[in-house]
Amino acid sequence: MKFFLPDSQDLVDPSFDFENEQRAKDRRRQRHDLYAHEVFSQPAFDGFLVSKGMVDGFGALGSRYTLSQRLRLSQIGAPEFFRVNRAPHPLQIMGDCGAFTYVKEQKPPYSVDDVMDFYATCRFDYGVSLDHVILDFLPEADAPGAGPRAVPAAIRRRQELTLEYASEFLHKHTRGRHAFKPLGVAQGWSPQSYATSVKRLQQMGYDYIALGGMVPLKTQDILRCLQAIQAQRAHGTRLHLLGVTRTEHIEEFYRLGVASFDSTSPLRQAFKDAHDNYYHNGLTYTAIRIPQVEGNTSLQQRIASGQISQNQARKLETACLQAMRLFDSGRRSISKVIEVLLEYEDLYAPDAKRNHAKDYERTLRDAPWRRCACDICKHLKHHVIIFRGAERNRRRGFHNIWSFYRHMRDSGTDTHEFTVGQQVAGLKERACRTN
Amino acid sequence: MSDELRLPALEVHQSKGRKLYSFAVDGKLLQDFVTVSRVRRGDGNELSGYQRPEALAHIQEIRAYLEAPSPLIPNSIILAFDSRVRFEPAKGKTSLPYVRTGTLVIPLEKNIADPDKPGFVVDGQQRLAAIRDANIHRLPVCVTAFITNDVRQQTEQFILVNSTKPLPKGLIYELLPGTDAHLPSPLHRRKLPALLMERLNLDEDSPLSGRIRTTTNPTGTIKDNSVLKMIENSLSDGVLFHFLRPERAHGADVASMGEVLHHFWAAVARVFHAAWGLPPKKSRLLHGAGIISLGHVMDAISRVRNVPLIPTEAQYVEKLMPLQELTHWTGGSWNFGNGERRKWNNLQNTPGDIELLSKYLCTPYQKQASRSL
């Protein structure tokens, strides 16, 4: 199975000095920074998923790219922009339109030509057809006797629109003799409606189909959809799960024809999740929170208003960092470290319902970063477990990607049968043997 | 146990009843007798103190400067002492009626609580914090102090020293190229662009010679900010990036960068000669949107294959020619496609319009790049 990492310009600054928390003065964003694949000497993912919505930005959601970066991307193409030649193994790049960015619109703001143009100029290896996400899940519509009224017309319209786009997309793909491999998108509101979409996409000629709108679904519902699709899936049709990672079901997905998926969750959990911030051998740990005094808004406000002393906050912050340093060199006990961590936590989060004592104890007792073989943990040591600032948090996210990929590979879903880009010819013959 | 610090000082009679004391002291020692009076409201809602919190990022910048070789802090720290501090005049007569030498005597107490210290920082808390944190042995600083038991006087002085007008940005940019010091990061980042802009504006053979409006060149018509933006874009994502040389002065091969900019803008002047001579009101070419968008064109052209690293003016001219029929700098209307039409002068210096124009102008080079594959 292939794991694609959705791009949102997640990079780390190699010049960052963790002791003094400073960067090189001449560092230039993106140009001098490193992507995850430039950090690791072993593979951590198979490719990027680059969304038009993410690159262009849509509506209130601004772009993660500067205009200069967007122009450079379109002129030199994604492989050069993302410096994929620096990866430890070949990376492929898949483009999609980022349907979640415009989910509230009546119609997608792009035309098939816009999307096609984007894929061609960026020189992607794969291109996903234009789609419109269906957010509702109405499995009751599959029940015998449920009339067409069980599904609102607006929802049906989205599926129809998505299929029309897919047909136009494939047609124009052939006519334009594009080099990228096309994927059709299946949208649905129930297992049967997804299966119908897949069937129609196969009839159009697609043998690689992306399943959209599954992000909010429960794992059991995803599995039900995959099972319904299984009945329609032609031999050789591969599936891509858009935005879905359910690590515990990877093998089952694989058996049901999923050849690839993309997800940001290993990255995002590092700094968004309340507890599961650090992956290790299929387990997760809570990262040690030591927020920056300057950078924590509520703390900053209470300091400015004179409610708490800045000096006190800084002393505790420094003491926490020092305690972690001493802990990692074996000169401070777990209980002493937790004591100072909680003292600081009382200051920056006095209203927290429960403190992190238990979670921290487990993290420190197991000290998983000491046993991790990834390049980040080897070099960064205890800093990787500290929840503080983008440079540490994103590196922990990178570690999670690496760890997740490793775990996935160990679960026996490893396939090497397709490498588009290098061997476009002969692809069809070698297409996925999923069973 | 109590002690005293005795410092040689000058007493200055400034106006009726107002005396100032001027002296030097190691900044590392100041913490023993000086504190910061932070603003807050007490239980009865009454206001006390006046200072804001330390600005940690700012302190970091000062600290890095202090840790560099031979730092210099010429401006005085301003302190307010309470009446426990006294001045002992030196014996003998002074020739000037408003100044006399002597000794300032400051009581020192071990383990004194902050609010009980005899001195308060009226101005310079970030500098003092940086000296406190810096990895240096000592740093004597000049201090100007007044003695008062009235916190109102301190507050007044605090407001007065901190409500000055910041320097105009344009003046700072114009001054930047002439500095060698360790500058704060945001200014450091602008130094190279400012230097390149200076070259463009001052070099006699520059196509933009004298045309960029700066503090010392008020008759220029092109906005300094637009030129800086154009240069910065190219330094991060365009042709100028390739001439960054961290080991050299200014971190760049400035001569080559200057050459690229000269060649390109000379080519622009030739290709669009009619629009080039006009002020921004009559031509969008030298307007912010035009300058920044053409900067993107410069980068796009320089990226196309079969062009040596520093394209010649003639090469730029050749590559710019296709834009002649696509542009409407001085009249008519732009047709951006997808039904997006704009009257020639209905293009503003906004991110949206700059993007629209930049993408439009870069389109020919995009196709060329794909074809050359």
CSV table of N, CA and C in Angstrom, one decimal, chain B residues 52-129:
chain,number,residue,atom,x,y,z
B,52,ARG,N,5.4,47.9,31.0
B,52,ARG,CA,4.8,46.7,30.3
B,52,ARG,C,5.7,45.5,30.5
B,53,PRO,N,5.3,44.3,30.1
B,53,PRO,CA,6.2,43.2,30.2
B,53,PRO,C,7.4,43.2,29.3
B,54,GLU,N,8.3,42.4,29.6
B,54,GLU,CA,9.5,42.3,28.7
B,54,GLU,C,9.1,41.7,27.4
B,55,ALA,N,9.7,42.3,26.4
B,55,ALA,CA,9.5,41.7,25.0
B,55,ALA,C,10.6,40.7,24.7
B,56,LEU,N,10.3,39.4,24.9
B,56,LEU,CA,11.4,38.5,24.9
B,56,LEU,C,12.1,38.4,23.5
B,57,ALA,N,11.4,38.5,22.5
B,57,ALA,CA,12.0,38.4,21.1
B,57,ALA,C,13.0,39.6,21.0
B,58,HIS,N,12.5,40.7,21.4
B,58,HIS,CA,13.3,41.9,21.3
B,58,HIS,C,14.6,41.8,22.1
B,59,ILE,N,14.4,41.2,23.3
B,59,ILE,CA,15.5,41.0,24.2
B,59,ILE,C,16.6,40.1,23.6
B,60,GLN,N,16.0,39.0,22.9
B,60,GLN,CA,16.9,38.1,22.3
B,60,GLN,C,17.8,38.8,21.2
B,61,GLU,N,17.2,39.7,20.5
B,61,GLU,CA,17.9,40.4,19.5
B,61,GLU,C,19.0,41.3,20.1
B,62,ILE,N,18.7,42.0,21.2
B,62,ILE,CA,19.7,42.8,21.8
B,62,ILE,C,20.8,42.0,22.4
B,63,ARG,N,20.3,40.8,23.0
B,63,ARG,CA,21.3,39.9,23.6
B,63,ARG,C,22.3,39.4,22.6
B,64,ALA,N,21.8,39.0,21.4
B,64,ALA,CA,22.7,38.5,20.4
B,64,ALA,C,23.7,39.6,20.0
B,65,TYR,N,23.2,40.9,20.0
B,65,TYR,CA,24.1,42.0,19.7
B,65,TYR,C,25.1,42.2,20.7
B,66,LEU,N,24.7,42.0,22.0
B,66,LEU,CA,25.7,42.2,23.1
B,66,LEU,C,26.7,41.1,23.1
B,67,GLU,N,26.4,39.9,22.7
B,67,GLU,CA,27.3,38.8,22.7
B,67,GLU,C,28.3,38.9,21.5
B,68,ALA,N,28.0,39.7,20.6
B,68,ALA,CA,28.9,39.9,19.4
B,68,ALA,C,30.1,40.7,19.9
B,69,PRO,N,31.2,40.7,19.2
B,69,PRO,CA,32.4,41.5,19.6
B,69,PRO,C,32.1,43.0,19.7
B,70,SER,N,32.7,43.6,20.7
B,70,SER,CA,32.6,45.0,20.9
B,70,SER,C,31.2,45.7,20.6
B,71,PRO,N,30.2,45.4,21.4
B,71,PRO,CA,28.9,46.0,21.3
B,71,PRO,C,29.0,47.5,21.9
B,72,LEU,N,28.1,48.3,21.5
B,72,LEU,CA,28.0,49.7,22.0
B,72,LEU,C,26.6,50.1,22.3
B,73,ILE,N,26.3,50.5,23.5
B,73,ILE,CA,25.0,51.0,23.8
B,73,ILE,C,25.2,52.5,24.2
B,74,PRO,N,25.0,53.4,23.3
B,74,PRO,CA,25.3,54.8,23.6
B,74,PRO,C,24.2,55.5,24.4
B,75,ASN,N,23.0,55.1,24.3
B,75,ASN,CA,22.0,55.8,25.0
B,75,ASN,C,21.8,55.4,26.4
B,76,SER,N,21.5,56.3,27.3
B,76,SER,CA,21.4,56.0,28.7
B,76,SER,C,20.2,55.3,29.1
B,77,ILE,N,20.4,54.5,30.2
B,77,ILE,CA,19.2,53.9,30.9
B,77,ILE,C,18.7,55.0,31.7
B,78,ILE,N,17.4,55.1,31.8
B,78,ILE,CA,16.8,56.2,32.7
B,78,ILE,C,16.2,55.5,34.0
B,79,LEU,N,16.7,56.0,35.1
B,79,LEU,CA,16.2,55.4,36.4
B,79,LEU,C,15.5,56.5,37.2
B,80,ALA,N,14.6,56.1,38.1
B,80,ALA,CA,14.1,57.0,39.1
B,80,ALA,C,14.5,56.3,40.5
B,81,PHE,N,15.1,57.1,41.3
B,81,PHE,CA,15.5,56.7,42.6
B,81,PHE,C,14.5,57.3,43.7
B,82,ASP,N,14.4,56.6,44.8
B,82,ASP,CA,13.7,57.2,45.9
B,82,ASP,C,14.7,57.9,46.7
B,83,SER,N,14.3,58.6,47.8
B,83,SER,CA,15.1,59.5,48.5
B,83,SER,C,16.2,58.8,49.4
B,84,ARG,N,16.2,57.5,49.3
B,84,ARG,CA,17.2,56.8,50.1
B,84,ARG,C,18.6,57.0,49.3
B,85,VAL,N,18.5,57.3,48.1
B,85,VAL,CA,19.7,57.6,47.3
B,85,VAL,C,20.1,59.0,47.5
B,86,ARG,N,21.4,59.3,47.7
B,86,ARG,CA,21.8,60.7,47.9
B,86,ARG,C,23.0,61.0,47.1
B,87,PHE,N,23.2,62.3,46.9
B,87,PHE,CA,24.4,62.8,46.1
B,87,PHE,C,25.3,63.5,47.1
B,88,GLU,N,26.6,63.2,47.1
B,88,GLU,CA,27.6,63.9,47.9
B,88,GLU,C,28.5,64.7,47.0
B,89,PRO,N,28.4,66.0,47.0
B,89,PRO,CA,29.2,66.8,46.1
B,89,PRO,C,30.7,66.7,46.4
B,90,ALA,N,31.5,66.8,45.4
B,90,ALA,CA,33.0,66.8,45.7
B,90,ALA,C,33.3,68.2,46.3
B,91,LYS,N,34.5,68.2,47.0
B,91,LYS,CA,34.9,69.4,47.6
B,91,LYS,C,35.4,70.4,46.5
B,92,GLY,N,35.4,71.6,46.7
B,92,GLY,CA,36.0,72.6,45.8
B,92,GLY,C,34.8,73.2,45.0
B,93,LYS,N,35.2,74.3,44.2
B,93,LYS,CA,34.1,75.0,43.5
B,93,LYS,C,34.1,74.5,42.0
B,94,THR,N,33.0,74.5,41.4
B,94,THR,CA,32.9,74.2,40.0
B,94,THR,C,32.7,75.5,39.2
B,95,SER,N,33.2,75.4,38.0
B,95,SER,CA,33.2,76.7,37.2
B,95,SER,C,31.8,76.9,36.6
B,96,LEU,N,31.0,75.9,36.4
B,96,LEU,CA,29.7,76.0,35.8
B,96,LEU,C,28.6,76.0,36.9
B,97,PRO,N,27.7,76.9,36.7
B,97,PRO,CA,26.6,77.0,37.8
B,97,PRO,C,25.7,75.8,37.8
B,98,TYR,N,25.6,75.1,36.7
B,98,TYR,CA,24.5,74.0,36.6
B,98,TYR,C,25.0,72.6,36.7
B,99,VAL,N,26.3,72.5,36.9
B,99,VAL,CA,26.8,71.1,37.0
B,99,VAL,C,27.9,71.0,38.1
B,100,ARG,N,27.9,69.9,38.9
B,100,ARG,CA,29.0,69.7,39.8
B,100,ARG,C,29.2,68.2,39.9
B,101,THR,N,30.5,67.9,40.2
B,101,THR,CA,30.9,66.5,40.3
B,101,THR,C,30.7,66.0,41.7
B,102,GLY,N,30.6,64.7,41.9
B,102,GLY,CA,30.4,64.2,43.2
B,102,GLY,C,30.3,62.7,43.2
B,103,THR,N,29.6,62.2,44.2
B,103,THR,CA,29.4,60.7,44.4
B,103,THR,C,27.9,60.5,44.6
B,104,LEU,N,27.4,59.5,43.9
B,104,LEU,CA,26.1,59.1,44.1
B,104,LEU,C,26.1,57.9,45.1
B,105,VAL,N,25.4,57.9,46.1
B,105,VAL,CA,25.5,56.8,47.1
B,105,VAL,C,24.2,56.1,47.1
B,106,ILE,N,24.3,54.8,46.8
B,106,ILE,CA,23.1,54.0,46.6
B,106,ILE,C,23.1,52.9,47.7
B,107,PRO,N,22.1,52.8,48.5
B,107,PRO,CA,22.1,51.8,49.6
B,107,PRO,C,21.9,50.4,48.9
B,108,LEU,N,22.6,49.4,49.4
B,108,LEU,CA,22.5,48.0,48.9
B,108,LEU,C,22.0,47.1,50.0
B,109,GLU,N,21.1,46.3,49.8
B,109,GLU,CA,20.6,45.4,50.8
B,109,GLU,C,20.6,44.0,50.2
B,110,LYS,N,21.2,43.0,50.9
B,110,LYS,CA,21.1,41.7,50.5
B,110,LYS,C,19.7,41.1,50.5
B,111,ASN,N,19.3,40.3,49.6
B,111,ASN,CA,18.0,39.7,49.6
B,111,ASN,C,16.8,40.6,49.7
B,112,ILE,N,16.9,41.8,49.2
B,112,ILE,CA,15.9,42.7,49.2
B,112,ILE,C,14.8,42.3,48.2
B,113,ALA,N,13.5,42.5,48.6
B,113,ALA,CA,12.4,42.2,47.7
B,113,ALA,C,12.3,43.2,46.6
B,114,ASP,N,11.9,42.9,45.4
B,114,ASP,CA,11.9,43.8,44.3
B,114,ASP,C,11.2,45.1,44.6
B,115,PRO,N,10.0,45.1,45.2
B,115,PRO,CA,9.3,46.4,45.4
B,115,PRO,C,10.1,47.3,46.4
B,116,ASP,N,11.0,46.7,47.1
B,116,ASP,CA,11.7,47.6,48.1
B,116,ASP,C,13.0,48.1,47.6
B,117,LYS,N,13.3,47.8,46.4
B,117,LYS,CA,14.6,48.4,45.9
B,117,LYS,C,14.5,49.9,45.7
B,118,PRO,N,15.6,50.6,45.8
B,118,PRO,CA,15.5,52.0,45.7
B,118,PRO,C,15.3,52.6,44.3
B,119,GLY,N,15.6,51.8,43.3
B,119,GLY,CA,15.5,52.4,41.9
B,119,GLY,C,14.5,51.7,41.1
B,120,PHE,N,13.9,52.4,40.1
B,120,PHE,CA,12.9,51.9,39.2
B,120,PHE,C,13.4,52.2,37.7
B,121,VAL,N,13.2,51.3,36.8
B,121,VAL,CA,13.6,51.6,35.4
B,121,VAL,C,12.5,52.3,34.7
B,122,VAL,N,12.8,53.5,34.3
B,122,VAL,CA,11.9,54.3,33.5
B,122,VAL,C,12.0,54.0,32.0
B,123,ASP,N,13.3,53.9,31.6
B,123,ASP,CA,13.5,53.5,30.2
B,123,ASP,C,14.7,52.6,30.1
B,124,GLY,N,14.5,51.6,29.3
B,124,GLY,CA,15.7,50.7,29.1
B,124,GLY,C,15.5,49.3,29.7
B,125,GLN,N,14.3,48.9,30.0
B,125,GLN,CA,14.1,47.6,30.6
B,125,GLN,C,14.5,46.5,29.7
B,126,GLN,N,14.3,46.6,28.4
B,126,GLN,CA,14.6,45.5,27.5
B,126,GLN,C,16.1,45.4,27.4
B,127,ARG,N,16.8,46.6,27.4
B,127,ARG,CA,18.3,46.5,27.3
B,127,ARG,C,18.8,45.9,28.6
B,128,LEU,N,18.2,46.3,29.7
B,128,LEU,CA,18.7,45.7,31.0
B,128,LEU,C,18.5,44.2,31.1
B,129,ALA,N,17.3,43.8,30.6
B,129,ALA,CA,17.0,42.4,30.6
B,129,ALA,C,18.0,41.6,29.7
